[in-house]
Coordinates of N, CA and C in Angstrom, one line a residue:
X24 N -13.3 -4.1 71.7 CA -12.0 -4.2 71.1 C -12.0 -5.2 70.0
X25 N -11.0 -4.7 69.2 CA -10.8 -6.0 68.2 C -9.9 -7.0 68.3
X26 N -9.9 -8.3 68.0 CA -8.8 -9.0 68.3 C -9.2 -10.6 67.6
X27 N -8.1 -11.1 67.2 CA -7.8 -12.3 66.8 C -7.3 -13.6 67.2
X28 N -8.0 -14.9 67.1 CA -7.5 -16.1 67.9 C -7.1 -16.9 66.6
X29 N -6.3 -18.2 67.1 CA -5.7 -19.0 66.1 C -6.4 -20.4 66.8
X30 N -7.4 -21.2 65.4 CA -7.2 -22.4 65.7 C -7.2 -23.2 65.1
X31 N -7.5 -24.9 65.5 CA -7.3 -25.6 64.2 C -8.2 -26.6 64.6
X32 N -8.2 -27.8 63.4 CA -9.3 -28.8 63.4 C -8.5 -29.7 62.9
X33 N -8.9 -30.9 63.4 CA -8.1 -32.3 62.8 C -9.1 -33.3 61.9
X34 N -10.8 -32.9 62.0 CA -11.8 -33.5 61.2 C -12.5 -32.4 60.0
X35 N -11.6 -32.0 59.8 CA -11.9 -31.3 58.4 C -12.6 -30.4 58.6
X36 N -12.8 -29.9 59.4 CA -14.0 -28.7 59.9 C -14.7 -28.6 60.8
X37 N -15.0 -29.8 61.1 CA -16.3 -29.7 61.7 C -16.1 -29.0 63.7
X38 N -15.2 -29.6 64.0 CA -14.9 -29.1 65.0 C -13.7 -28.3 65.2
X39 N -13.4 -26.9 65.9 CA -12.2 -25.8 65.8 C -11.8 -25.7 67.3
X40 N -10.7 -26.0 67.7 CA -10.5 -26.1 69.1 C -9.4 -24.8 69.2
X41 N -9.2 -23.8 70.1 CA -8.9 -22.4 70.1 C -7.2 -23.0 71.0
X42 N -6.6 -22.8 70.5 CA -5.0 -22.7 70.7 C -4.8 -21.8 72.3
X43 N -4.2 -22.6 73.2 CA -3.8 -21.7 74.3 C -4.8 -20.7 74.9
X44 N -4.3 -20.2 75.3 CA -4.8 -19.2 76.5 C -4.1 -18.1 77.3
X45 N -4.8 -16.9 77.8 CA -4.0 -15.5 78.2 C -3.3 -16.6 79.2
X46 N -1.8 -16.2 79.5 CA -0.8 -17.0 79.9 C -0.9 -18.1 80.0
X47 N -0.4 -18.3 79.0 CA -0.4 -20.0 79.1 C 0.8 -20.3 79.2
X48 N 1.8 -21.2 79.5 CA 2.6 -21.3 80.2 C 3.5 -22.0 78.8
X49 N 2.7 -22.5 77.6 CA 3.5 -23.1 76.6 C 3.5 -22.3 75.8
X50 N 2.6 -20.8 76.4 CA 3.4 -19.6 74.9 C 3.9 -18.9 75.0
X51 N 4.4 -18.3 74.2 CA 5.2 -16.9 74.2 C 4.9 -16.3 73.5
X52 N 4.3 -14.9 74.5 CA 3.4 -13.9 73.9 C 2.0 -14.3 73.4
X53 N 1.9 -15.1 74.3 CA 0.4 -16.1 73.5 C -0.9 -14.9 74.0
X54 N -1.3 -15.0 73.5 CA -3.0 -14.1 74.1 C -2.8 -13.1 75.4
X55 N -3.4 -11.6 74.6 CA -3.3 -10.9 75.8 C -4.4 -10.5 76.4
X56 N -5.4 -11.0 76.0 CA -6.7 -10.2 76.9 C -7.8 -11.1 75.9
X57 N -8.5 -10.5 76.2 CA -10.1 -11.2 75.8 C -10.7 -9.7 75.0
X58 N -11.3 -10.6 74.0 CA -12.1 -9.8 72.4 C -13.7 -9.3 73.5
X59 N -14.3 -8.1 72.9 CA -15.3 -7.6 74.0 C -16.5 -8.4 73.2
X60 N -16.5 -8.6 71.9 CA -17.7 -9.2 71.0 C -17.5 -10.2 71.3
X61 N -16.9 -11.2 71.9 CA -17.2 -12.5 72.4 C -16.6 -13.2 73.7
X62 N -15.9 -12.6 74.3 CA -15.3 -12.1 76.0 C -14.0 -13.6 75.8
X63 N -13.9 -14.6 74.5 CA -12.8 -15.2 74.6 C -11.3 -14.9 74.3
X64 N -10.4 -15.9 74.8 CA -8.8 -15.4 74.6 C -8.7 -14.6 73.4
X65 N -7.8 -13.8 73.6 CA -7.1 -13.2 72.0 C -5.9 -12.6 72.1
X66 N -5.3 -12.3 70.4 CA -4.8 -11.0 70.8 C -5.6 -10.0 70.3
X67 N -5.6 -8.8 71.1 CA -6.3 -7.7 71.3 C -5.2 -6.4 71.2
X68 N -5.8 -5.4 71.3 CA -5.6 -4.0 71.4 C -4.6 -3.8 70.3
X69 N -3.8 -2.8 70.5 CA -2.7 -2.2 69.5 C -1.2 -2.6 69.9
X70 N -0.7 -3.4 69.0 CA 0.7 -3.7 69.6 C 1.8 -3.1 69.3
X71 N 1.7 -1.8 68.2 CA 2.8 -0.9 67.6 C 3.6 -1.6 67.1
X72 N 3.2 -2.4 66.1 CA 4.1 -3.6 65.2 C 4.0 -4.9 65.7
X73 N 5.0 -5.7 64.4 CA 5.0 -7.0 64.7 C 5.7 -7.9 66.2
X74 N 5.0 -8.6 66.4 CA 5.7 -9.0 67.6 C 5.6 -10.7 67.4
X75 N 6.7 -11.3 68.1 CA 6.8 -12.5 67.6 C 5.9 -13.7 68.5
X76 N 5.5 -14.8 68.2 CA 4.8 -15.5 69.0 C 5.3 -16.6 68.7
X77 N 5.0 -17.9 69.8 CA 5.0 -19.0 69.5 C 4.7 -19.5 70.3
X78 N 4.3 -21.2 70.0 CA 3.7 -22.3 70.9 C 4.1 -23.3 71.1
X79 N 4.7 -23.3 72.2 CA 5.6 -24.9 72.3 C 5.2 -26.7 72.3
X80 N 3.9 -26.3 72.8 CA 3.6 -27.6 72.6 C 1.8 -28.2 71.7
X81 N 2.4 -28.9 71.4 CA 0.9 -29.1 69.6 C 1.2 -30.3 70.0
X82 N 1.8 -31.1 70.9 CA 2.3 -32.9 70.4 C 0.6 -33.4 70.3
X83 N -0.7 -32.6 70.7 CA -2.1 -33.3 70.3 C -2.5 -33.6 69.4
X84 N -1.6 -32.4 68.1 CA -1.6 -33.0 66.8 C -1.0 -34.2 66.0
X85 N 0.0 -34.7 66.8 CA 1.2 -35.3 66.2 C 0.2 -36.5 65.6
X86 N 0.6 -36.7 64.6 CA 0.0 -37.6 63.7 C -1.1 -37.5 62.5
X87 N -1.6 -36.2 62.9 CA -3.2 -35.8 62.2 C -3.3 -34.8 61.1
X88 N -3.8 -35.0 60.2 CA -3.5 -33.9 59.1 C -4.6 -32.3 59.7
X89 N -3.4 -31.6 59.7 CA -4.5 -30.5 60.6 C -4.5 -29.0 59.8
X90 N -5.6 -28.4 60.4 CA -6.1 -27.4 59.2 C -6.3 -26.4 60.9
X91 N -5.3 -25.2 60.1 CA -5.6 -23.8 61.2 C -6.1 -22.7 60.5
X92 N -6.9 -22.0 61.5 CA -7.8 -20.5 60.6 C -7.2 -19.5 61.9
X93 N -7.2 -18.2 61.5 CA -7.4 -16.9 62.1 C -8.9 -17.0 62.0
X94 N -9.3 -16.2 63.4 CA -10.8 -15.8 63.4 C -10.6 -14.1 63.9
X95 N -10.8 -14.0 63.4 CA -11.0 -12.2 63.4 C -12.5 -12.0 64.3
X96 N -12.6 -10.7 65.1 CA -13.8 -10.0 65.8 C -13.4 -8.5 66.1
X97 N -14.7 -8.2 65.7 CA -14.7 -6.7 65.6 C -15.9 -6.1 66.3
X98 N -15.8 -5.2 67.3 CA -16.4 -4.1 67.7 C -17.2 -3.0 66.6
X99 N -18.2 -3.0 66.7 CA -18.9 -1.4 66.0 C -18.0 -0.5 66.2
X100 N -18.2 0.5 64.8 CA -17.1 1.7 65.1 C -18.2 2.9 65.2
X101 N -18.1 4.0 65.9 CA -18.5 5.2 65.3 C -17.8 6.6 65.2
X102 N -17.4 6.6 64.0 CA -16.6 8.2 63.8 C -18.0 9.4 64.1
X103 N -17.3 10.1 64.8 CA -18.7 11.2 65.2 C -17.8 12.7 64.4

């Protein structure tokens, strides 16, 4: 499956720590399953449009200049 995590870094790169987790209790609609190319949190599958998310609690960042990436994973395809 394909699917996408959200995270961020507070040392400029060097290290990327992955936002939440399938139910996590501070999100909404946070991760629904796990990516097959790397068996961590994501969102996955087909959601038939946009759907809203959010994350209640970041107070880890409070004070730090912070930098977030999408990481995208992808399955092989094969049209037969």
């Amino acid at each position: 499956w394909d699917g996408v995590i959200l995270q961020y870094t507070i040392d400029n790169g060097i290290n990327w720590t992955t936002i939440g987790s399938v139910n996590d209790t501070n999100g909404v609609n946070w991760y629904n399953g796990t990516i097959n190319c790397s068996g961590v949190n994501a969102w996955n599958d087909n959601s038939n449009g946009w759907i809203f998310t959010q994350y209640k609690n970041l107070s880890v960042l409070n004070g730090n200049m912070v930098q977030l990436h999408f990481v995208f994973c992808s399955d092989v395809f094969y049209f037969l």
